[in-house]
mmCIF file of C-alpha atoms and ligand atoms in Angstrom:
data_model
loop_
_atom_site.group_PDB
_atom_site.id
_atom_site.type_symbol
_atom_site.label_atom_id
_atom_site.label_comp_id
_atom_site.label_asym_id
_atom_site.label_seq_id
_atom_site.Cartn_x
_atom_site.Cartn_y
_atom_site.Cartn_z
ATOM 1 C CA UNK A 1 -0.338 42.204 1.720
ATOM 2 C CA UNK A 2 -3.372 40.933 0.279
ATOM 3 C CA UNK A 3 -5.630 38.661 2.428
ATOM 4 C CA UNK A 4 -5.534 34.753 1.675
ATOM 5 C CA UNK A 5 -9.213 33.968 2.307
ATOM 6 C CA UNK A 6 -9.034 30.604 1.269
ATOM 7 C CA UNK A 7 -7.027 29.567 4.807
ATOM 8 C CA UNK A 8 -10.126 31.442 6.836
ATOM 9 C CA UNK A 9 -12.815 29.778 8.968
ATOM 10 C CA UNK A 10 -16.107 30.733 7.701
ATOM 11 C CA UNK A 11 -15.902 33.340 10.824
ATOM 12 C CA UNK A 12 -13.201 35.001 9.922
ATOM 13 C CA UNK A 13 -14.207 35.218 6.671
ATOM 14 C CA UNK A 14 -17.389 37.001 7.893
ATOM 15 C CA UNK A 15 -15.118 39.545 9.334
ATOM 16 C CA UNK A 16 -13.166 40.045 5.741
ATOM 17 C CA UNK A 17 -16.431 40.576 4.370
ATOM 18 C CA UNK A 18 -17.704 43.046 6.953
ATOM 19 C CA UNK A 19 -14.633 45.332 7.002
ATOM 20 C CA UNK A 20 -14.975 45.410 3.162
ATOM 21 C CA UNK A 21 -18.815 46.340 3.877
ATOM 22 C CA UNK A 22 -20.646 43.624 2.677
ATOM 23 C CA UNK A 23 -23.250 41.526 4.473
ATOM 24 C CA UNK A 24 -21.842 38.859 6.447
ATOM 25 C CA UNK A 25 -23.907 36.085 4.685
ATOM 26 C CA UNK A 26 -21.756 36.592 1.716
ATOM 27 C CA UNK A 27 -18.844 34.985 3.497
ATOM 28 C CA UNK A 28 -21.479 31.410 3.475
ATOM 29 C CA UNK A 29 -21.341 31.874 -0.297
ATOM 30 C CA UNK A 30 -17.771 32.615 -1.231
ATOM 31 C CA UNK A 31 -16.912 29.505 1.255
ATOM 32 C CA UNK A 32 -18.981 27.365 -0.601
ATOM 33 C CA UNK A 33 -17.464 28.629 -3.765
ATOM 34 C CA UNK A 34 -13.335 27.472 -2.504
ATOM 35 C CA UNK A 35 -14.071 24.820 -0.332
ATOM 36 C CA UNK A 36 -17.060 22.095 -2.130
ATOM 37 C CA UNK A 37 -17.058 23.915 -5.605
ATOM 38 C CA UNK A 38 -13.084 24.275 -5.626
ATOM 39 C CA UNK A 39 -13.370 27.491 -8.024
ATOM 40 C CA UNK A 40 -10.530 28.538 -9.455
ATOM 41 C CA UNK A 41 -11.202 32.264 -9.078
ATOM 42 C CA UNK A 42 -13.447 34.721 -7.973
ATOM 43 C CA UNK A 43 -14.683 35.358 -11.483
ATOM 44 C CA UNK A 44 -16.237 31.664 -11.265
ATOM 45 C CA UNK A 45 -18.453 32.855 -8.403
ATOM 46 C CA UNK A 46 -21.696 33.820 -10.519
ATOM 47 C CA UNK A 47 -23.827 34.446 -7.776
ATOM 48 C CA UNK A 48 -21.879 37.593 -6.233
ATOM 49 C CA UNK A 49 -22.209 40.599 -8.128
ATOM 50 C CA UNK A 50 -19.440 41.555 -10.268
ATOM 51 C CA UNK A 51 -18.154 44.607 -7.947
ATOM 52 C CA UNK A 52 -17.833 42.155 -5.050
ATOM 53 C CA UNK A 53 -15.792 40.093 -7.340
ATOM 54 C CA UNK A 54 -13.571 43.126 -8.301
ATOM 55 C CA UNK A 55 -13.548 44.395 -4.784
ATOM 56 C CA UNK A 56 -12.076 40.842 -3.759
ATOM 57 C CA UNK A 57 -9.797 40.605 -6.593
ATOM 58 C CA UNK A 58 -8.068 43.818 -5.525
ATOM 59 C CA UNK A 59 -7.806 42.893 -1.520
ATOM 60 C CA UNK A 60 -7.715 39.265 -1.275
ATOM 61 C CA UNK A 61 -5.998 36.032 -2.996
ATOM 62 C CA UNK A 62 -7.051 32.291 -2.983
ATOM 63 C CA UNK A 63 -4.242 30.089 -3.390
ATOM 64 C CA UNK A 64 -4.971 27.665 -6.336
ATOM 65 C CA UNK A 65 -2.142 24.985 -6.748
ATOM 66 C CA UNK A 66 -1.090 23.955 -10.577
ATOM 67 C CA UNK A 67 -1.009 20.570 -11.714
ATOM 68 C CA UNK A 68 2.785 20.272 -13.028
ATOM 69 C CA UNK A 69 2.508 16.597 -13.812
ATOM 70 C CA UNK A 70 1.273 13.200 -13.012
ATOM 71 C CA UNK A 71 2.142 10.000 -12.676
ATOM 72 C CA UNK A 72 0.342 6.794 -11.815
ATOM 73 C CA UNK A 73 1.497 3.807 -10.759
ATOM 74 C CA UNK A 74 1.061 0.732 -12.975
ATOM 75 C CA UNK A 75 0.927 -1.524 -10.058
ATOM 76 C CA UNK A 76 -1.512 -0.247 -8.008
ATOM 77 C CA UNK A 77 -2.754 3.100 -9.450
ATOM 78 C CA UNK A 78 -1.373 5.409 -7.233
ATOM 79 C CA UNK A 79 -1.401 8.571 -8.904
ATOM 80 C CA UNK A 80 1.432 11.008 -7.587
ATOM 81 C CA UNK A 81 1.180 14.934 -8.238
ATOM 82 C CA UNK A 82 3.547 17.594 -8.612
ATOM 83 C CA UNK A 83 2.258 20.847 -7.662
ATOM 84 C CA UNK A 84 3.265 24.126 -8.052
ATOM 85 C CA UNK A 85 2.534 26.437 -5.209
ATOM 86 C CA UNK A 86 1.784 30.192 -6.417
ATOM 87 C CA UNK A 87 5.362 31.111 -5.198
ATOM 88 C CA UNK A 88 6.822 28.595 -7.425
ATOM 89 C CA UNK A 89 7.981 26.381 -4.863
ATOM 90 C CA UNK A 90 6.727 22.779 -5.289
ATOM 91 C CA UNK A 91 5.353 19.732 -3.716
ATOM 92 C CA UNK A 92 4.124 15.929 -4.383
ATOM 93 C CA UNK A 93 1.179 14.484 -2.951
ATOM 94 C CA UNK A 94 -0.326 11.085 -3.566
ATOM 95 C CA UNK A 95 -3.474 9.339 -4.421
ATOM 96 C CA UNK A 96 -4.404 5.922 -3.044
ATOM 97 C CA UNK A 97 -7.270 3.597 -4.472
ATOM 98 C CA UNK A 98 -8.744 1.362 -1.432
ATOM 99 C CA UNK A 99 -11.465 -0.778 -1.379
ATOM 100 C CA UNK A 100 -13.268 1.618 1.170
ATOM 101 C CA UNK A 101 -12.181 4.849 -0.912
ATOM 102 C CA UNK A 102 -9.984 7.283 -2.343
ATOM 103 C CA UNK A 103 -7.378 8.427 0.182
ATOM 104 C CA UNK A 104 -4.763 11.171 -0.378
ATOM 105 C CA UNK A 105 -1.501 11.955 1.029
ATOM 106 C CA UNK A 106 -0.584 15.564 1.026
ATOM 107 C CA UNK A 107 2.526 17.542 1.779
ATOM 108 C CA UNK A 108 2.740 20.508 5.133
ATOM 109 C CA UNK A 109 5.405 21.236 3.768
ATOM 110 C CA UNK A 110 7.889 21.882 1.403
ATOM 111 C CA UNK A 111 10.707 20.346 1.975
ATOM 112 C CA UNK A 112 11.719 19.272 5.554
ATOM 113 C CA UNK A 113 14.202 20.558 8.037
ATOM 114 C CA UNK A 114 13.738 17.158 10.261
ATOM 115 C CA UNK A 115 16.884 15.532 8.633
ATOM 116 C CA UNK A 116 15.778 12.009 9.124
ATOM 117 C CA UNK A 117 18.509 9.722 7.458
ATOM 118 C CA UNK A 118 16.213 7.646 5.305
ATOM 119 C CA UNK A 119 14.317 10.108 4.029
ATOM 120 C CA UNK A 120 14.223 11.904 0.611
ATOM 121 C CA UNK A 121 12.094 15.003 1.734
ATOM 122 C CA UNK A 122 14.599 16.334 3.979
ATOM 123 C CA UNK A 123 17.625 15.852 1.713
ATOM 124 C CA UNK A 124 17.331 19.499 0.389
ATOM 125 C CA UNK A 125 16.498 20.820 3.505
ATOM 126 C CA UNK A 126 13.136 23.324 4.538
ATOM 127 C CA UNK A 127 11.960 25.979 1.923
ATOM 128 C CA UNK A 128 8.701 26.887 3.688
ATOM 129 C CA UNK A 129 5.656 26.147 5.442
ATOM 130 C CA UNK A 130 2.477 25.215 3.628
ATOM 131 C CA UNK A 131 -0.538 27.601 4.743
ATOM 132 C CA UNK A 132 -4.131 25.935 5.180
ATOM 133 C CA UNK A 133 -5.102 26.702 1.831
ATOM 134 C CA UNK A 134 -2.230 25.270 0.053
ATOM 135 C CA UNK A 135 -3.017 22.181 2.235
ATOM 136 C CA UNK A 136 -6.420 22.069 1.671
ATOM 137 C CA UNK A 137 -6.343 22.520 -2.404
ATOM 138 C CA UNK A 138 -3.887 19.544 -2.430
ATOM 139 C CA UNK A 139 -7.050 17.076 -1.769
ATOM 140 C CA UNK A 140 -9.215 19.835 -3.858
ATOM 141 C CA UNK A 141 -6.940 19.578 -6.688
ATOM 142 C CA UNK A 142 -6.538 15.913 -6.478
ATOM 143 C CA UNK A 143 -10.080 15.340 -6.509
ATOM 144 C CA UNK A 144 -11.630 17.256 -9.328
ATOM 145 C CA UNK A 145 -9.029 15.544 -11.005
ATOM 146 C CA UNK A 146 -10.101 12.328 -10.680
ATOM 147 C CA UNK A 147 -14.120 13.027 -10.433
ATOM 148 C CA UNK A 148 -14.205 11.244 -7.556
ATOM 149 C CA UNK A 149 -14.841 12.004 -3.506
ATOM 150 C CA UNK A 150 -11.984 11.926 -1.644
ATOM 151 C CA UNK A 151 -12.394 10.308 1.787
ATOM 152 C CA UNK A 152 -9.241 9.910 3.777
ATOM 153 C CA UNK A 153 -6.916 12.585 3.902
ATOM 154 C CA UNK A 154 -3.100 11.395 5.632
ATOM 155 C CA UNK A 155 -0.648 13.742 6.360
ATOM 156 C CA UNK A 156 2.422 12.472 5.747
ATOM 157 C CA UNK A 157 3.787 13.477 2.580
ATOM 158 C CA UNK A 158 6.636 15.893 2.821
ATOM 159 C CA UNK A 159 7.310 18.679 5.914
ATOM 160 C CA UNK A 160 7.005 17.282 9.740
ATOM 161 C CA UNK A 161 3.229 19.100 10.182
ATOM 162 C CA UNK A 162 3.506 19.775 14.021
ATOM 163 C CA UNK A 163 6.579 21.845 12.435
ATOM 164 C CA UNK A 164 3.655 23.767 10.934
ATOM 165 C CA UNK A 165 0.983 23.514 13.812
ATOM 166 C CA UNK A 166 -1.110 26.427 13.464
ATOM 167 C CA UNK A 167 -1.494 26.004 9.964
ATOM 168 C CA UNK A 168 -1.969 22.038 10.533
ATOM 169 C CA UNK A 169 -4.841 22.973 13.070
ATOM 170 C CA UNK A 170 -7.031 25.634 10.799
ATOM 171 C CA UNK A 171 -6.387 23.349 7.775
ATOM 172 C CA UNK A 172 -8.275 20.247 9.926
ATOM 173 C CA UNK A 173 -10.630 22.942 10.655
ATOM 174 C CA UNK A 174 -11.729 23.778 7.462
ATOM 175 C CA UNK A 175 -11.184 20.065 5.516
ATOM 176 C CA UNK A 176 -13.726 18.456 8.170
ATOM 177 C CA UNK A 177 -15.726 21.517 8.183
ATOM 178 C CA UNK A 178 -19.602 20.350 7.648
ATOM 179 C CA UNK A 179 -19.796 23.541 4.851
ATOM 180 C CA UNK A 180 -16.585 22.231 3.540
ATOM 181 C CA UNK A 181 -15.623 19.205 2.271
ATOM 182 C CA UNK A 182 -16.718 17.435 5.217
ATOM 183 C CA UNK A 183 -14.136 14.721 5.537
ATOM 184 C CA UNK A 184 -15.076 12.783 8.874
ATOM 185 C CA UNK A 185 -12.038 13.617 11.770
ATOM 186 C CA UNK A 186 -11.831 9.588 11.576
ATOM 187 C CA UNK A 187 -10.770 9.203 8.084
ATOM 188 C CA UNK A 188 -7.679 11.618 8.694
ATOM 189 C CA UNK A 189 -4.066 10.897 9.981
ATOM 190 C CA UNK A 190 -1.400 13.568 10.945
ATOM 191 C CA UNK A 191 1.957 11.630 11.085
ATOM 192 C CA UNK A 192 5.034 13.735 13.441
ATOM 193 C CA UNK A 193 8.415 12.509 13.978
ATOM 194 C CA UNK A 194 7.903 13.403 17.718
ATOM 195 C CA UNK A 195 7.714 17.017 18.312
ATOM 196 C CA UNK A 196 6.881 16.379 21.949
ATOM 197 C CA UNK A 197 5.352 19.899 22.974
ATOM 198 C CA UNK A 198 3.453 19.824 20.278
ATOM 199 C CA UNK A 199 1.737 16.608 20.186
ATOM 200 C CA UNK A 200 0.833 17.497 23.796
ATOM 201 C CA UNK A 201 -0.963 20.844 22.047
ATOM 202 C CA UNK A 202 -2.811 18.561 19.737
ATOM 203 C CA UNK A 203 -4.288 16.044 22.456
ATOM 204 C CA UNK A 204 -5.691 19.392 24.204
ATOM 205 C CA UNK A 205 -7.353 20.351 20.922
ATOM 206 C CA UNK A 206 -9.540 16.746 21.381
ATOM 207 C CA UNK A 207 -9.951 16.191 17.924
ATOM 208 C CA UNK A 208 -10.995 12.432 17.102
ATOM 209 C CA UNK A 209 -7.690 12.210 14.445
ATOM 210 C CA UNK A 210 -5.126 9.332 13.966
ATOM 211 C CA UNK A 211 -1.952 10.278 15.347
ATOM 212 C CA UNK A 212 1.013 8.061 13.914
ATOM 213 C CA UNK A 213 4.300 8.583 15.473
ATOM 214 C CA UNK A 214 7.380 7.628 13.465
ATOM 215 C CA UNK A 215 9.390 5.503 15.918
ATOM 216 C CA UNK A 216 11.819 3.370 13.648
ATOM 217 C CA UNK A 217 14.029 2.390 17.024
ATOM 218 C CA UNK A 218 12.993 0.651 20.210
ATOM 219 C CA UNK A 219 16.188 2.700 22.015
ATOM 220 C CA UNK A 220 17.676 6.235 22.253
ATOM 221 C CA UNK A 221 20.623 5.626 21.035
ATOM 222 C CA UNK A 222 19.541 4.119 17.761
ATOM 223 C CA UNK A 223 17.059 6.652 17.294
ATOM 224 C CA UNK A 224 19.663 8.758 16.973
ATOM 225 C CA UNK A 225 21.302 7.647 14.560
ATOM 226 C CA UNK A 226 18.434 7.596 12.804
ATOM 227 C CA UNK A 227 16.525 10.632 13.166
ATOM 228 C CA UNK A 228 18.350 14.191 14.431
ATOM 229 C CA UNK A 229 15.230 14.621 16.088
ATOM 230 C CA UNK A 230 15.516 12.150 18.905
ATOM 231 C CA UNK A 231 18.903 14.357 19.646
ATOM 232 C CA UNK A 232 16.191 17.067 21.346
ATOM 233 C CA UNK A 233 13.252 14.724 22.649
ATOM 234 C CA UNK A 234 13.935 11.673 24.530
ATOM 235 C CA UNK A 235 12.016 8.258 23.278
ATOM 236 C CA UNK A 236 10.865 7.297 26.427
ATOM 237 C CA UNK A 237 9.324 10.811 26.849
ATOM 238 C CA UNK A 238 7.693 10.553 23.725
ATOM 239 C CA UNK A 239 6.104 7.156 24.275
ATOM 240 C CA UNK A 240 4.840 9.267 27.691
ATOM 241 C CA UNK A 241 3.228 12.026 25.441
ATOM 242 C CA UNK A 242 1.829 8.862 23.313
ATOM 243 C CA UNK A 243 -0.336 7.383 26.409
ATOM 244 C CA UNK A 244 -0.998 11.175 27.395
ATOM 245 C CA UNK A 245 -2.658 11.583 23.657
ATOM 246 C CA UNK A 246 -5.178 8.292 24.460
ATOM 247 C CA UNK A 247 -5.726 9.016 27.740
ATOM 248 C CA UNK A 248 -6.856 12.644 26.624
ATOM 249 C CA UNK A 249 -8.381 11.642 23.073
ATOM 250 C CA UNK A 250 -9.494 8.347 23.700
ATOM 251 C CA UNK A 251 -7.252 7.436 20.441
ATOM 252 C CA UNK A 252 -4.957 5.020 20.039
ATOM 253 C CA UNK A 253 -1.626 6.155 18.532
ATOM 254 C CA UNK A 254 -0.037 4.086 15.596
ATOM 255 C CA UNK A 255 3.548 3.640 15.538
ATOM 256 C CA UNK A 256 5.368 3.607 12.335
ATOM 257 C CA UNK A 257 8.488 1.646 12.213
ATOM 258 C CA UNK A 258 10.670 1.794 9.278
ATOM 259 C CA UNK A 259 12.256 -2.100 8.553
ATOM 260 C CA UNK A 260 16.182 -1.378 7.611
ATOM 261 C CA UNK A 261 17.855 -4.556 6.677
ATOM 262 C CA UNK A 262 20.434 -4.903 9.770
ATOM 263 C CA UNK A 263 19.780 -1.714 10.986
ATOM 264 C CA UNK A 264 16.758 -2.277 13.243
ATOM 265 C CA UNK A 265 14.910 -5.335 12.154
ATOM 266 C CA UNK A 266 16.262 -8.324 14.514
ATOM 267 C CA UNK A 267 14.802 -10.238 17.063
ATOM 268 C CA UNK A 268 16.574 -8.162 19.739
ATOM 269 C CA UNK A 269 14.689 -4.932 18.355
ATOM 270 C CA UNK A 270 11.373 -6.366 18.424
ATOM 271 C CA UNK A 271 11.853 -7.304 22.026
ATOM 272 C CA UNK A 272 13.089 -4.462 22.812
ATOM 273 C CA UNK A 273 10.279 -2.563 20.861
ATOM 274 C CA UNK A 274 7.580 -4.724 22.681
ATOM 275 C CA UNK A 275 9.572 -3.642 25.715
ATOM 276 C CA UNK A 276 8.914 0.027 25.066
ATOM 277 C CA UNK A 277 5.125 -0.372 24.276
ATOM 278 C CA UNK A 278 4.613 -2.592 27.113
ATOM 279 C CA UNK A 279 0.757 -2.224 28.181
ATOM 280 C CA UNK A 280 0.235 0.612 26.252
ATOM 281 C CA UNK A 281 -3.125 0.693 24.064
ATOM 282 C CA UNK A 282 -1.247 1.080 20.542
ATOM 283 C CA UNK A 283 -1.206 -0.165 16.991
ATOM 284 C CA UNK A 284 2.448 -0.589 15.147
ATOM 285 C CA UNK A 285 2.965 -0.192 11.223
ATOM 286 C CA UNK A 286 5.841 -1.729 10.055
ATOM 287 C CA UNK A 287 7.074 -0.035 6.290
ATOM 288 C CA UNK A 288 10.406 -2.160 4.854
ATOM 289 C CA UNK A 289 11.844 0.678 4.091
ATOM 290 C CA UNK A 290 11.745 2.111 0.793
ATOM 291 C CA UNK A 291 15.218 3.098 -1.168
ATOM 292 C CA UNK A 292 16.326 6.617 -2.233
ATOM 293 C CA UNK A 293 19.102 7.144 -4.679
ATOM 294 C CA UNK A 294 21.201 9.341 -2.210
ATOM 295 C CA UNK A 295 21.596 6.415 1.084
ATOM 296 C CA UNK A 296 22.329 2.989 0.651
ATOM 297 C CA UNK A 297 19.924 1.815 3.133
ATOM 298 C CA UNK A 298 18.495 -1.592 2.277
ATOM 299 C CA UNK A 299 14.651 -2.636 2.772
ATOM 300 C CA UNK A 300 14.363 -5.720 4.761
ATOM 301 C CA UNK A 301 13.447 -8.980 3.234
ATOM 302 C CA UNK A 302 9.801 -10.622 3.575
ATOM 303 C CA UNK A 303 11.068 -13.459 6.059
ATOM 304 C CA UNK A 304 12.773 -10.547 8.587
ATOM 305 C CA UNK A 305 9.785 -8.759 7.910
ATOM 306 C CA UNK A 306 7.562 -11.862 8.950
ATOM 307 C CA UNK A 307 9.799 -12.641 11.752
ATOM 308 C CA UNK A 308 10.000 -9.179 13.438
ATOM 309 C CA UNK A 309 5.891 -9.229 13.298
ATOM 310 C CA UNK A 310 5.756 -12.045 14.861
ATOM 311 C CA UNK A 311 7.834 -11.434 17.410
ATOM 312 C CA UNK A 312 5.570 -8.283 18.812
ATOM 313 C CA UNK A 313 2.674 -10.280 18.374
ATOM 314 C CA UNK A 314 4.140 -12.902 20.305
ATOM 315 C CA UNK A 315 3.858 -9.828 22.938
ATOM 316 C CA UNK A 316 0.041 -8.992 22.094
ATOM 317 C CA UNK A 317 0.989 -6.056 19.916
ATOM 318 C CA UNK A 318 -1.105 -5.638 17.254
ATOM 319 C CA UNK A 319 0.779 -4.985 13.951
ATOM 320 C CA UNK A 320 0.215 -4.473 10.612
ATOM 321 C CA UNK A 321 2.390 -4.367 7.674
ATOM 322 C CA UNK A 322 1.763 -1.397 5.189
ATOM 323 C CA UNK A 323 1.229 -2.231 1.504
ATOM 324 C CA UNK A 324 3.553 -0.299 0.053
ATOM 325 C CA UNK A 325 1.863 1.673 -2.917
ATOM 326 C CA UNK A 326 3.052 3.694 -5.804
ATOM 327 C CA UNK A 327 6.712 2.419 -5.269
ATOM 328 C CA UNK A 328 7.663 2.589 -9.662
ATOM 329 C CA UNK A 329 6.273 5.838 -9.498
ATOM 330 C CA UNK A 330 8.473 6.869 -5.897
ATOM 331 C CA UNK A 331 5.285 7.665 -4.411
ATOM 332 C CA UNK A 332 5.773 5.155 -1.379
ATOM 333 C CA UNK A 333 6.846 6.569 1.760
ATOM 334 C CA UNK A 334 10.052 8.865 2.091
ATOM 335 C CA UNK A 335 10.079 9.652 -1.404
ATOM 336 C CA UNK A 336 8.568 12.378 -1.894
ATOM 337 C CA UNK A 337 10.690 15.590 -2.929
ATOM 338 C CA UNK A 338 9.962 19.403 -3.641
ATOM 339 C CA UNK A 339 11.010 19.292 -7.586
ATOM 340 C CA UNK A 340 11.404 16.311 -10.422
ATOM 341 C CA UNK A 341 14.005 13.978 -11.178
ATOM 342 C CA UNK A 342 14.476 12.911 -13.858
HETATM 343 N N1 SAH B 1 7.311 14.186 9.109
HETATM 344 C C1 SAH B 1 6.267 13.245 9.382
HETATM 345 C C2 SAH B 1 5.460 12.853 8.160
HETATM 346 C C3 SAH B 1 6.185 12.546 6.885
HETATM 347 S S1 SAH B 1 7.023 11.025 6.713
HETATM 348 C C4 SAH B 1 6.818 12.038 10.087
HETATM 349 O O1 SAH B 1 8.027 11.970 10.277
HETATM 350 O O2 SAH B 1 6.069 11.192 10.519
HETATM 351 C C5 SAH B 1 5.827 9.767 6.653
HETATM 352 C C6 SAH B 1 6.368 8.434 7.151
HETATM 353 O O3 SAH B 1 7.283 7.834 6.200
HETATM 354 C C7 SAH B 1 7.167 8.576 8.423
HETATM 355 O O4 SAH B 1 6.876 7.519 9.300
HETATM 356 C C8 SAH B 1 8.583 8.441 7.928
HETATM 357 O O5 SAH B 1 9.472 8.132 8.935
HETATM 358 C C9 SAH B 1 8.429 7.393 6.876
HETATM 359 N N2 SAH B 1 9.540 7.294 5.947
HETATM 360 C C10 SAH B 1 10.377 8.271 5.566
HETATM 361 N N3 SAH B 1 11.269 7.822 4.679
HETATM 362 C C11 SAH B 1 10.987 6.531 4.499
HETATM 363 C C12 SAH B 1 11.541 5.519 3.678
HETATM 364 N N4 SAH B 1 12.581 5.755 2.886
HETATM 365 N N5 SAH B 1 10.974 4.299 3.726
HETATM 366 C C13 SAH B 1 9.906 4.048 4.514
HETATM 367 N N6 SAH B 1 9.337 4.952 5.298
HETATM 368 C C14 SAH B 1 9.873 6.185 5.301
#
């Protein structure tokens, strides 16, 4: 099969070049070419000699996404993208204007095989893991398209990425690579559903990342019902592997918590949720949750979603309530799917 370069560490992509007999400082070059220029193809790269280019042509492959279509948002100009991977399979990823920068949201996956009830990206179930590259040219894509520097990179559009962790790890890699695009290991967020083994894998790695755990119940049992998941890894283990991830990263974990109108949002959840987090260095994001066609959850109103804030900060939690972006466009969270509707 031929060799995706474009998912290589500069290293390994030494060792491509050496085993096709070229100089290793080519690798520098070619690097520079996929990962700040974004080229297309190895024809683009005018400073290797055309019988490199033919010699990588016939060897190796460098995943370029293509833009199916775009849509942006015309209340907050979020810009959502369908790609097309070079398989054909497709994904969505998002683009979000802040005051401090241009952040994007970008699929691991497509599809999802974490069957989370309120969730659109799971409805069709898993077709595959992203690699790094198709990762990476998400944000590549996404910026050349809008001429401007991305900043903050999020991963939590579709797929669970610690379902994808090797591929999740060499993509970081290479996105806050200095010869890459650089992006500061601050200004990026991997969001899991709680795949306990693995988020003890990524506090070992010691990278200085966001971690956001979805939560969206204070107890087991409602978890449950909630997310399939929680039927393998217990939530008071998980909050466990949460403190293990500071105390080993020095990072505080964000909790997201999905607000579903009777569901989870009363007084006796937030107590219980403050109950849970009790002492533990964290920062909660409460998202009323946003409504796909095929579940008749309903988002909770402003005043529950006022009350259940209060309530954990009552308990010196801090909280924050996510603007919810792109929602005319279904670009907000949990809407994101592998093909269009129409
Ligand atoms: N698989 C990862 C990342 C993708 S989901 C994870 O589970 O964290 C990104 C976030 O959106 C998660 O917190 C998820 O639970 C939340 N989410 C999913 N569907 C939603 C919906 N309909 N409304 C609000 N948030 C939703």
């Amino acid at each position: 099969m031929e060799q995706d370069v474009k998912s290589l560490n500069q290293k390994e992509l030494e060792a491509v070049l050496v085993s096709l007999g070229e100089k290793p400082f080519r690798a520098r070059q070619i690097y520079h070419w996929m990962h700040v220029r974004h080229a297309s193809s190895f024809d683009e790269m005018t400073d290797i000699s055309k019988a490199l280019q033919e010699k990588l042509k016939a060897g190796c492959q460098m995943p370029v996404l293509r833009q199916v279509t775009v849509q942006r948002s015309k209340l907050d100009g979020t810009m959502k993208y369908l790609f097309a991977l070079p398989d054909g399979n497709m994904v969505e990823s998002v683009r979000m204007k802040y005051k401090h920068g241009n952040s994007v949201c970008i699929s691991s996956q497509a599809g999802c095989r974490m069957g989370c009830r309120f969730c659109a990206s799971t409805l069709d179930g898993l077709a595959r893991s992203l690699t790094p590259a198709e990762m990476l040219d998400q944000v590549y894509r996404i910026q050349e398209d809008i001429g401007e520097r991305v900043s903050h990179v999020v991963v939590m559009g579709m797929g669970e990425p610690l379902d994808n962790y090797e591929n999740l790890i060499k993509f970081l890699e290479i996105l806050t690579d200095e010869n890459g695009l650089h992006i500061s290991q601050r200004n990026i967020t991997v969001s899991t559903c709680g795949i306990i083994p693995n988020m003890r894998r990524l506090a070992r790695e010691k990278l200085q990342i966001t971690l956001a755990v979805s939560l969206h119940a204070a107890t087991q049992e409602k978890r449950r019902e909630l997310m399939p998941v929680a039927n393998k890894y217990e939530i008071h283990e998980l909050v466990e592997a949460c403190r293990e991830y500071f105390a080993n990263t020095g990072r505080r974990v964000t909790f997201e918590y999905s607000l579903v109108s009777g569901v989870n949002d009363g007084a006796k959840d937030a107590v219980q949720l403050a109950g849970l987090l009790k002492g533990m260095n964290c920062h909660v994001n409460l998202i009323p949750v946003n409504p796909i066609r095929e579940r008749d959850y309903v988002q909770s109103g402003s005043r529950a979603v006022v009350a259940f804030k209060d309530k954990l900060e009552k308990y010196g939690i801090t909280v924050t309530v996510r603007r919810e972006m792109g929602r005319d466009i279904d670009g907000a969270c949990g809407q994101l799917r592998r093909r269009q509707i129409l």
